[in-house]
Amino acid sequence: MVPTEGEVAAVQLSSLALGLRRRTSLRDLESPCSSCESWHTPADLPTHPDFPTVPDVTLQVLASVLQRESQKHPTGKGPLAEIEFWRERNAVLSSLYEQLNLPQVKRMILVVEKGSDDRNLMAGFKSQLGELTKLATEARDNVKFLTTLERHFKNIATGPLGGILDTLPPMMNALRMVWIISRHYSDDQRMGSLFQRIAREIGDRVEAAVDLRHIFRMTSADAVELLKVKGRG
């Protein structure tokens, strides 16, 4: 299985704690970091060449991941592609966010901050960390709310045409609830874009099932009957 970008970035950050991991047991790592309580200056950090550069390396990882995420867009045209987009982003950012919140990493960053003279580096790191936190929260919330719409979107994408009519009323109610409750889908632009995806999906389904040129060559009665059959199928 190919690792996600978030997992790769998390591995990069994990490498910064190799020295500590070699000096502690697995139980120590799962419990509050007792050994790192004695870290007060960069000189107190475990003897590993990467520890004094934690903020610098972390800043590079953060900047790289955030830049790549800002360039991504949903790959498909339908609403299911939007759900998949936010799931992938959530996986990437949550892996990185969780790694940065390990007690060892937080303590190392705090110690280096106190002992560092490079204020620009720390300011840049805090700015990127704040952006990561904001984007990770957005992705998590969007996945939570869009998942409530997934079964409706699947009905539109793969169900019978007649079933789409039955799907529309409950889907519209669910969309209204998302628009009211969600912090990120409460604006016209993002919700409007989602509606465009839904309309495009329905339009593509109808276009694939019905040949309009053939319909217009038929009598009205035959055309209506054919549309009924297509709707049931």
XYZ file of N, CA and C in Angstrom:
699
model
N 0.843 -1.194 0.000
C 0.000 0.000 0.000
C 0.881 1.249 0.000
N 0.575 2.194 -0.891
C 1.368 3.412 -0.989
C 0.997 4.354 0.152
N 1.984 4.864 0.929
C 1.659 5.755 2.040
C 1.133 7.085 1.546
N 0.264 7.731 2.339
C -0.242 9.042 1.993
C 0.821 10.088 2.248
N 0.607 11.292 1.719
C 1.564 12.377 1.946
C 1.669 12.704 3.423
N 0.529 12.613 4.113
C 0.556 12.893 5.543
C 1.382 11.879 6.296
N 1.290 10.612 5.887
C 2.079 9.573 6.539
C 3.567 9.762 6.265
N 3.902 10.165 5.026
C 5.305 10.428 4.696
C 5.835 11.580 5.532
N 5.050 12.650 5.640
C 5.475 13.800 6.437
C 5.602 13.424 7.905
N 4.676 12.586 8.385
C 4.741 12.153 9.779
C 6.005 11.337 10.040
N 6.394 10.524 9.063
C 7.625 9.753 9.203
C 8.831 10.679 9.285
N 8.804 11.747 8.472
C 9.897 12.714 8.521
C 10.013 13.328 9.909
N 8.870 13.670 10.491
C 8.898 14.267 11.823
C 9.267 13.224 12.877
N 8.815 11.990 12.653
C 9.148 10.939 13.613
C 10.658 10.723 13.693
N 11.353 10.924 12.576
C 12.793 10.710 12.571
C 13.508 11.660 13.516
N 12.870 12.779 13.836
C 13.480 13.740 14.750
C 13.501 13.221 16.187
N 12.670 12.192 16.446
C 12.600 11.668 17.810
C 13.296 10.316 17.959
N 14.141 9.983 17.014
C 14.803 8.679 17.068
C 15.628 8.509 18.341
N 16.352 9.551 18.711
C 17.195 9.447 19.899
C 16.386 9.144 21.134
N 15.243 9.826 21.267
C 14.388 9.591 22.432
C 13.788 8.192 22.400
N 13.351 7.750 21.221
C 12.731 6.436 21.113
C 13.715 5.325 21.486
N 14.975 5.536 21.196
C 15.968 4.521 21.517
C 16.258 4.467 23.019
N 15.854 5.496 23.748
C 16.153 5.551 25.174
C 14.930 5.268 26.027
N 13.795 5.027 25.394
C 12.571 4.794 26.156
C 11.872 3.545 25.656
N 11.017 2.988 26.482
C 10.241 1.828 26.070
C 8.969 2.287 25.375
N 8.269 1.348 24.730
C 7.016 1.676 24.064
C 6.004 2.213 25.064
N 5.981 1.652 26.254
C 5.041 2.138 27.274
C 5.339 3.588 27.632
N 6.616 3.954 27.690
C 6.986 5.335 27.999
C 6.477 6.279 26.924
N 6.551 5.828 25.662
C 6.120 6.697 24.577
C 4.610 6.877 24.576
N 3.880 5.879 25.029
C 2.426 5.979 25.046
C 1.931 6.768 26.249
N 2.747 6.878 27.280
C 2.376 7.630 28.472
C 2.943 9.036 28.392
N 2.551 9.957 29.294
C 3.121 11.302 29.284
C 4.645 11.256 29.297
N 5.255 12.184 28.557
C 6.704 12.167 28.369
C 7.411 12.641 29.636
N 7.748 11.675 30.519
C 8.378 12.043 31.785
C 9.822 12.472 31.595
N 10.537 11.790 30.675
C 11.949 12.127 30.485
C 12.138 13.505 29.876
N 11.193 13.943 29.056
C 11.376 15.240 28.404
C 11.079 16.408 29.338
N 10.564 16.129 30.557
C 10.340 17.200 31.513
C 11.656 17.832 31.961
N 12.739 17.081 31.781
C 14.043 17.623 32.181
C 14.687 18.462 31.099
N 14.023 18.589 29.947
C 14.572 19.410 28.863
C 14.203 20.872 29.114
N 15.208 21.701 29.319
C 14.969 23.123 29.549
C 15.716 24.006 28.552
N 16.800 23.523 28.012
C 17.566 24.254 26.988
C 17.903 23.268 25.888
N 18.279 23.763 24.691
C 18.664 22.848 23.621
C 19.761 21.878 24.026
N 20.628 22.274 24.960
C 21.706 21.387 25.402
C 21.169 20.190 26.161
N 19.946 20.283 26.694
C 19.362 19.186 27.446
C 18.744 18.115 26.551
N 18.559 18.425 25.273
C 17.915 17.477 24.381
C 18.788 16.245 24.184
N 18.182 15.082 23.903
C 18.972 13.882 23.657
C 20.012 14.118 22.568
N 21.112 13.416 22.652
C 22.227 13.635 21.731
C 21.907 13.036 20.377
N 21.232 13.803 19.572
C 20.889 13.420 18.209
C 21.042 14.667 17.364
N 21.761 14.605 16.249
C 22.099 15.818 15.508
C 20.914 16.601 14.973
N 19.753 15.959 14.864
C 18.611 16.661 14.291
C 17.793 17.432 15.312
N 17.939 17.142 16.601
C 17.073 17.770 17.596
C 17.167 19.294 17.613
N 18.327 19.917 17.541
C 18.371 21.370 17.579
C 17.716 22.038 16.385
N 17.449 21.268 15.309
C 16.863 21.850 14.110
C 15.400 21.466 13.946
N 14.767 21.053 15.046
C 13.377 20.617 14.964
C 12.477 21.661 14.289
N 12.451 22.922 14.742
C 11.557 23.884 14.102
C 11.894 24.112 12.635
N 13.181 24.112 12.303
C 13.585 24.350 10.918
C 13.093 23.227 10.011
N 13.363 21.982 10.412
C 12.933 20.834 9.613
C 11.409 20.755 9.558
N 10.775 20.972 10.700
C 9.314 20.919 10.751
C 8.700 21.983 9.868
N 9.285 23.179 9.852
C 8.788 24.255 9.005
C 8.864 23.864 7.535
N 9.935 23.203 7.143
C 10.080 22.766 5.759
C 9.029 21.722 5.404
N 8.807 20.776 6.308
C 7.787 19.744 6.073
C 6.407 20.376 5.967
N 6.085 21.262 6.900
C 4.780 21.922 6.892
C 4.559 22.702 5.605
N 5.546 23.501 5.228
C 5.417 24.332 4.029
C 5.207 23.472 2.792
N 5.935 22.355 2.724
C 5.824 21.471 1.565
C 4.438 20.845 1.477
N 3.952 20.324 2.610
C 2.636 19.677 2.619
C 1.529 20.685 2.316
N 1.569 21.848 2.956
C 0.518 22.845 2.756
C 0.506 23.369 1.330
N 1.677 23.513 0.729
C 1.732 23.974 -0.658
C 1.108 22.948 -1.597
N 1.440 21.682 -1.386
C 0.875 20.642 -2.243
C -0.642 20.559 -2.070
N -1.110 20.683 -0.829
C -2.551 20.598 -0.601
C -3.297 21.767 -1.246
N -2.679 22.938 -1.250
C -3.329 24.116 -1.836
C -3.485 23.994 -3.349
N -2.707 23.116 -3.961
C -2.751 22.945 -5.408
C -3.683 21.817 -5.847
N -4.246 21.104 -4.890
C -5.110 19.974 -5.226
C -6.558 20.401 -5.395
N -7.269 19.669 -6.236
C -8.694 19.897 -6.468
C -9.365 18.531 -6.645
N -10.681 18.467 -6.435
C -11.377 17.203 -6.687
C -11.137 16.714 -8.107
N -10.895 15.431 -8.265
C -10.528 14.905 -9.576
C -11.742 14.549 -10.439
N -12.872 14.290 -9.838
C -14.070 13.936 -10.596
C -15.031 15.098 -10.725
N -16.111 14.880 -11.493
C -17.078 15.953 -11.725
C -18.263 15.910 -10.775
N -18.559 14.735 -10.210
C -19.744 14.592 -9.382
C -19.510 14.933 -7.919
N -20.573 14.899 -7.116
C -20.452 15.247 -5.689
C -19.638 14.238 -4.890
N -19.604 12.961 -5.310
C -18.798 11.978 -4.592
C -17.312 12.318 -4.653
N -16.899 12.951 -5.739
C -15.493 13.356 -5.864
C -15.134 14.393 -4.812
N -16.081 15.229 -4.443
C -15.813 16.234 -3.414
C -15.638 15.590 -2.044
N -16.438 14.571 -1.759
C -16.271 13.850 -0.496
C -14.900 13.187 -0.456
N -14.508 12.550 -1.541
C -13.222 11.862 -1.584
C -12.070 12.851 -1.443
N -12.221 14.026 -2.036
C -11.192 15.059 -1.925
C -10.959 15.437 -0.472
N -12.021 15.667 0.281
C -11.872 16.078 1.677
C -11.403 14.919 2.554
N -11.772 13.697 2.214
C -11.264 12.552 2.966
C -9.746 12.422 2.799
N -9.277 12.587 1.582
C -7.837 12.486 1.340
C -7.093 13.612 2.045
N -7.644 14.818 1.983
C -6.981 15.938 2.661
C -6.987 15.726 4.174
N -8.077 15.223 4.698
C -8.144 14.968 6.139
C -7.095 13.943 6.554
N -6.906 12.890 5.741
C -5.909 11.869 6.050
C -4.505 12.462 6.063
N -4.217 13.322 5.100
C -2.889 13.943 5.009
C -2.630 14.852 6.202
N -3.553 15.762 6.453
C -3.317 16.785 7.472
C -3.444 16.235 8.886
N -4.350 15.291 9.099
C -4.503 14.752 10.454
C -3.271 13.967 10.880
N -2.639 13.243 9.934
C -1.417 12.508 10.270
C -0.331 13.464 10.733
N -0.177 14.555 10.012
C 0.853 15.536 10.356
C 0.520 16.248 11.655
N -0.751 16.610 11.822
C -1.171 17.335 13.027
C -0.974 16.472 14.275
N -1.348 15.196 14.187
C -1.177 14.300 15.340
C 0.292 14.126 15.691
N 1.152 14.044 14.670
C 2.575 13.880 14.932
C 3.143 15.099 15.650
N 2.709 16.279 15.247
C 3.209 17.510 15.870
C 2.711 17.670 17.301
N 1.662 16.960 17.649
C 1.116 17.077 18.995
C 1.565 15.961 19.932
N 2.511 15.134 19.483
C 3.114 14.186 20.412
C 3.828 14.946 21.522
N 3.761 14.474 22.768
C 4.404 15.204 23.873
C 5.887 15.467 23.634
N 6.596 14.480 23.062
C 8.033 14.658 22.834
C 8.301 15.791 21.862
N 7.530 15.812 20.767
C 7.750 16.831 19.736
C 7.398 18.216 20.270
N 6.269 18.320 20.977
C 5.874 19.619 21.538
C 6.916 20.137 22.522
N 7.443 19.221 23.346
C 8.447 19.641 24.321
C 9.734 20.082 23.638
N 10.137 19.336 22.605
C 11.351 19.707 21.887
C 11.226 21.084 21.245
N 10.062 21.334 20.632
C 9.848 22.628 19.983
C 9.860 23.749 21.011
N 9.245 23.523 22.176
C 9.216 24.533 23.227
C 10.625 24.851 23.726
N 11.426 23.813 23.916
C 12.791 24.014 24.414
C 13.628 24.759 23.400
N 13.534 24.361 22.128
C 14.317 25.022 21.088
C 13.874 26.476 20.935
N 12.558 26.717 21.080
C 12.062 28.088 20.977
C 12.672 28.980 22.056
N 12.734 28.461 23.278
C 13.288 29.244 24.379
C 14.774 29.519 24.187
N 15.481 28.562 23.557
C 16.915 28.731 23.425
C 17.368 29.259 22.089
N 16.401 29.533 21.181
C 16.775 29.975 19.839
C 16.799 31.496 19.748
N 17.775 32.000 18.992
C 17.856 33.441 18.745
C 17.183 33.816 17.434
N 16.758 32.824 16.670
C 16.157 33.083 15.360
C 14.650 33.259 15.531
N 14.219 34.478 15.804
C 12.799 34.750 16.023
C 11.995 34.603 14.742
N 12.611 34.890 13.591
C 11.894 34.750 12.320
C 11.537 33.291 12.054
N 12.462 32.391 12.411
C 12.210 30.972 12.218
C 11.018 30.525 13.049
N 11.001 30.914 14.324
C 9.915 30.496 15.196
C 8.598 31.136 14.779
N 8.658 32.393 14.313
C 7.432 33.054 13.857
C 6.876 32.343 12.626
N 7.777 31.963 11.717
C 7.337 31.231 10.534
C 6.759 29.876 10.888
N 7.393 29.205 11.836
C 6.903 27.902 12.262
C 5.512 28.017 12.878
N 5.310 28.996 13.749
C 4.009 29.162 14.398
C 2.926 29.535 13.378
N 3.314 30.330 12.384
C 2.355 30.700 11.344
C 1.910 29.476 10.548
N 2.876 28.632 10.164
C 2.547 27.426 9.411
C 1.750 26.441 10.262
N 2.094 26.345 11.540
C 1.364 25.455 12.433
C -0.085 25.916 12.589
N -0.284 27.234 12.678
C -1.642 27.761 12.760
C -2.439 27.466 11.502
N -1.779 27.573 10.344
C -2.455 27.273 9.079
C -2.803 25.787 8.998
N -1.886 24.938 9.453
C -2.158 23.503 9.470
C -3.358 23.187 10.356
N -3.397 23.791 11.540
C -4.500 23.553 12.470
C -5.832 23.959 11.850
N -5.837 25.119 11.202
C -7.073 25.608 10.573
C -7.539 24.683 9.447
N -6.608 24.273 8.586
C -6.969 23.426 7.453
C -7.355 22.023 7.901
N -6.665 21.509 8.934
C -7.005 20.177 9.440
C -8.404 20.170 10.053
N -8.748 21.234 10.766
C -10.085 21.346 11.355
C -11.150 21.444 10.270
N -10.868 22.237 9.238
C -11.800 22.380 8.117
C -12.033 21.035 7.429
N -10.947 20.304 7.157
C -11.075 19.013 6.478
C -11.877 18.028 7.317
N -11.604 17.990 8.619
C -12.318 17.063 9.511
C -13.812 17.394 9.545
N -14.136 18.676 9.654
C -15.545 19.073 9.702
C -16.256 18.769 8.385
N -15.574 19.035 7.267
C -16.196 18.799 5.966
C -16.460 17.317 5.738
N -15.534 16.470 6.149
C -15.750 15.029 6.024
C -16.959 14.608 6.859
N -17.059 15.142 8.061
C -18.162 14.784 8.956
C -19.512 15.146 8.343
N -19.627 16.337 7.795
C -20.913 16.774 7.259
C -21.210 16.164 5.894
N -20.212 16.076 5.021
C -20.454 15.523 3.688
C -20.770 14.036 3.741
N -20.262 13.341 4.754
C -20.558 11.917 4.882
C -22.057 11.683 5.082
N -22.753 12.637 5.686
C -24.202 12.498 5.874
C -24.953 12.559 4.549
N -24.283 13.049 3.501
C -24.908 13.174 2.178
C -24.500 12.041 1.239
N -23.580 11.203 1.679
C -22.962 10.249 0.761
C -23.964 9.271 0.153
N -24.871 8.742 0.947
C -25.806 7.755 0.398
C -26.710 8.373 -0.659
N -27.067 9.657 -0.494
C -27.866 10.346 -1.509
C -27.055 10.519 -2.794
N -25.807 10.893 -2.646
C -24.951 11.074 -3.817
C -24.727 9.753 -4.550
N -24.625 8.650 -3.806
C -24.451 7.340 -4.439
C -25.703 6.944 -5.213
N -26.870 7.283 -4.657
C -28.111 6.993 -5.381
C -28.160 7.740 -6.707
N -27.715 8.980 -6.705
C -27.700 9.771 -7.928
C -26.695 9.218 -8.932
N -25.568 8.756 -8.428
C -24.488 8.313 -9.307
C -24.729 6.936 -9.902
N -25.327 6.024 -9.129
C -25.419 4.632 -9.583
C -26.817 4.040 -9.522
N -27.758 4.711 -8.885
C -29.110 4.154 -8.765
C -29.909 4.332 -10.047
N -31.092 3.715 -10.119
C -31.959 3.888 -11.287
C -32.435 5.330 -11.405
N -32.715 5.735 -12.641
C -33.146 7.123 -12.852
C -34.396 7.440 -12.050
N -35.323 6.487 -11.994
C -36.541 6.730 -11.225
C -36.252 6.946 -9.755
N -35.238 6.289 -9.258
C -34.880 6.453 -7.853
C -34.321 7.822 -7.535
N -33.811 8.505 -8.556
C -33.283 9.853 -8.323
C -34.393 10.791 -7.866
N -35.575 10.626 -8.430
C -36.711 11.459 -8.019
C -37.027 11.262 -6.543
N -36.947 10.019 -6.087
C -37.213 9.745 -4.673
C -36.085 10.254 -3.777
N -34.876 10.355 -4.335
C -33.720 10.789 -3.560
C -33.705 12.296 -3.342
N -34.250 13.048 -4.294
C -34.127 14.504 -4.251
C -34.701 15.150 -2.985
N -35.919 14.836 -2.549
C -36.451 15.521 -1.345
C -35.607 15.303 -0.086
N -35.276 14.034 0.289
C -34.442 13.888 1.487
C -33.038 14.459 1.308
N -32.520 14.417 0.094
C -31.198 14.994 -0.135
C -31.231 16.510 0.059
N -32.270 17.157 -0.420
C -32.378 18.603 -0.257
C -32.503 18.981 1.215
N -33.231 18.183 1.978
C -33.328 18.435 3.423
C -31.969 18.287 4.099
N -31.221 17.252 3.691
C -29.896 17.041 4.276
C -28.944 18.164 3.885
N -29.025 18.609 2.650
C -28.179 19.723 2.198
C -28.508 20.995 2.972
N -29.772 21.207 3.246
C -30.168 22.394 4.011
C -29.586 22.352 5.418
N -29.589 21.178 6.040
C -29.018 21.050 7.378
C -27.503 21.313 7.359
N -26.830 20.804 6.337
C -25.394 21.071 6.213
C -25.149 22.556 6.042
N -25.956 23.203 5.221
C -25.802 24.641 4.971
C -26.017 25.447 6.252
N -26.922 24.999 7.119
C -27.218 25.716 8.361
C -26.131 25.474 9.413
N -25.689 24.225 9.546
C -24.817 23.849 10.661
C -23.339 23.986 10.341
N -22.955 23.607 9.127
C -21.533 23.582 8.784
C -20.938 24.981 8.728
N -19.733 25.123 9.255
C -19.033 26.406 9.200
C -18.449 26.682 7.817
N -18.204 25.629 7.042
C -17.484 25.799 5.792
C -18.353 25.621 4.552
N -19.557 25.104 4.712
C -20.491 24.979 3.588
C -21.714 25.872 3.784
N -21.544 26.915 4.561
C -22.643 27.847 4.803
C -22.574 29.066 3.889
N -21.591 29.108 2.990
C -21.498 30.232 2.060
C -21.993 29.804 0.682
N -22.460 30.767 -0.087
C -23.075 30.471 -1.379
C -22.086 29.867 -2.362
N -20.836 30.276 -2.302
C -19.864 29.798 -3.275
C -19.606 28.300 -3.138
N -19.311 27.851 -1.936
C -18.991 26.433 -1.755
C -20.228 25.560 -1.900
N -21.346 25.975 -1.319
C -22.565 25.181 -1.464
C -23.062 25.232 -2.911
N -22.908 26.397 -3.552
C -23.295 26.505 -4.951
C -22.483 25.579 -5.837
N -21.202 25.463 -5.547
C -20.345 24.547 -6.307
C -20.786 23.098 -6.118
N -21.199 22.745 -4.897
C -21.675 21.389 -4.642
C -22.968 21.120 -5.410
N -23.853 22.101 -5.467
C -25.094 21.948 -6.233
C -24.787 21.772 -7.728
N -23.791 22.460 -8.223
C -23.401 22.299 -9.627
C -22.940 20.875 -9.904
N -22.217 20.303 -8.962
C -21.764 18.925 -9.127
C -22.951 17.959 -9.141
N -23.918 18.209 -8.266
C -25.107 17.361 -8.220
C -25.879 17.461 -9.539
N -26.077 18.695 -10.013
C -26.817 18.903 -11.262
C -26.092 18.259 -12.443
N -24.759 18.364 -12.452
C -23.977 17.768 -13.535
C -24.093 16.245 -13.514
N -24.087 15.678 -12.303
C -24.216 14.225 -12.185
C -25.559 13.757 -12.719
N -26.628 14.441 -12.332
C -27.965 14.060 -12.803
C -28.061 14.239 -14.313
N -27.540 15.357 -14.810
C -27.574 15.602 -16.252
C -26.827 14.539 -17.037
N -25.678 14.120 -16.542
C -24.891 13.089 -17.223
C -25.635 11.751 -17.226
N -26.320 11.444 -16.104
C -27.078 10.187 -16.037
C -28.206 10.191 -17.063
N -28.921 11.289 -17.144
C -30.037 11.374 -18.092
C -29.521 11.318 -19.521
N -28.452 12.044 -19.798
C -27.900 12.073 -21.151
C -27.421 10.689 -21.589
N -26.858 9.935 -20.646
C -26.373 8.598 -20.974
C -27.524 7.621 -21.215
N -28.673 7.863 -20.590
C -29.798 6.920 -20.676
C -30.766 7.256 -21.800
N -30.821 8.512 -22.191
C -31.834 8.956 -23.149
C -31.156 9.614 -24.348
N -31.475 9.124 -25.539
C -30.988 9.728 -26.788
C -32.041 10.719 -27.264
N -31.767 11.991 -27.070
C -32.769 13.013 -27.395
C -33.123 13.014 -28.885
N -32.152 12.777 -29.751
C -32.454 12.765 -31.192
C -33.428 11.641 -31.523
N -33.269 10.515 -30.855
C -34.193 9.399 -31.079
C -35.574 9.719 -30.509
N -35.600 10.356 -29.342
C -36.870 10.714 -28.702
C -37.689 11.624 -29.610
N -37.043 12.624 -30.225
C -37.766 13.603 -31.038
C -38.270 13.011 -32.357
N -37.775 11.844 -32.745
C -38.258 11.203 -33.970
C -39.476 10.321 -33.695
N -39.764 10.094 -32.422
C -40.857 9.212 -32.040
C -42.157 9.988 -31.883
N -43.260 9.245 -31.866
C -44.533 9.887 -31.552
C -44.545 10.272 -30.074
N -45.416 11.165 -29.714
C -45.468 11.627 -28.327
C -45.752 10.476 -27.371
N -46.698 9.618 -27.735
C -47.070 8.504 -26.854
C -45.886 7.551 -26.678
N -45.201 7.245 -27.783
C -44.069 6.326 -27.702
C -42.928 6.946 -26.894
N -42.721 8.244 -27.072
C -41.651 8.923 -26.344
C -41.918 8.913 -24.843
N -43.161 9.177 -24.465
C -43.524 9.173 -23.045
C -43.344 7.788 -22.455
N -43.761 6.768 -23.190
C -43.637 5.389 -22.709
C -42.166 5.012 -22.531
N -41.325 5.427 -23.506
C -39.900 5.122 -23.407
C -39.272 5.794 -22.189
N -39.666 7.033 -21.961
C -39.119 7.756 -20.799
C -39.554 7.083 -19.496
N -40.759 6.554 -19.451
C -41.219 5.844 -18.271
C -40.370 4.591 -18.018
N -40.101 3.888 -19.116
C -39.287 2.668 -18.993
C -37.888 3.013 -18.522
N -37.314 4.066 -19.102
C -35.972 4.485 -18.697
C -35.953 4.912 -17.222
N -37.047 5.557 -16.814
C -37.111 6.007 -15.425
C -37.172 4.845 -14.454
N -37.864 3.777 -14.850
C -37.938 2.612 -13.974
C -36.634 1.823 -13.959
N -35.871 1.917 -15.049
C -34.626 1.135 -15.138
C -33.453 1.825 -14.565
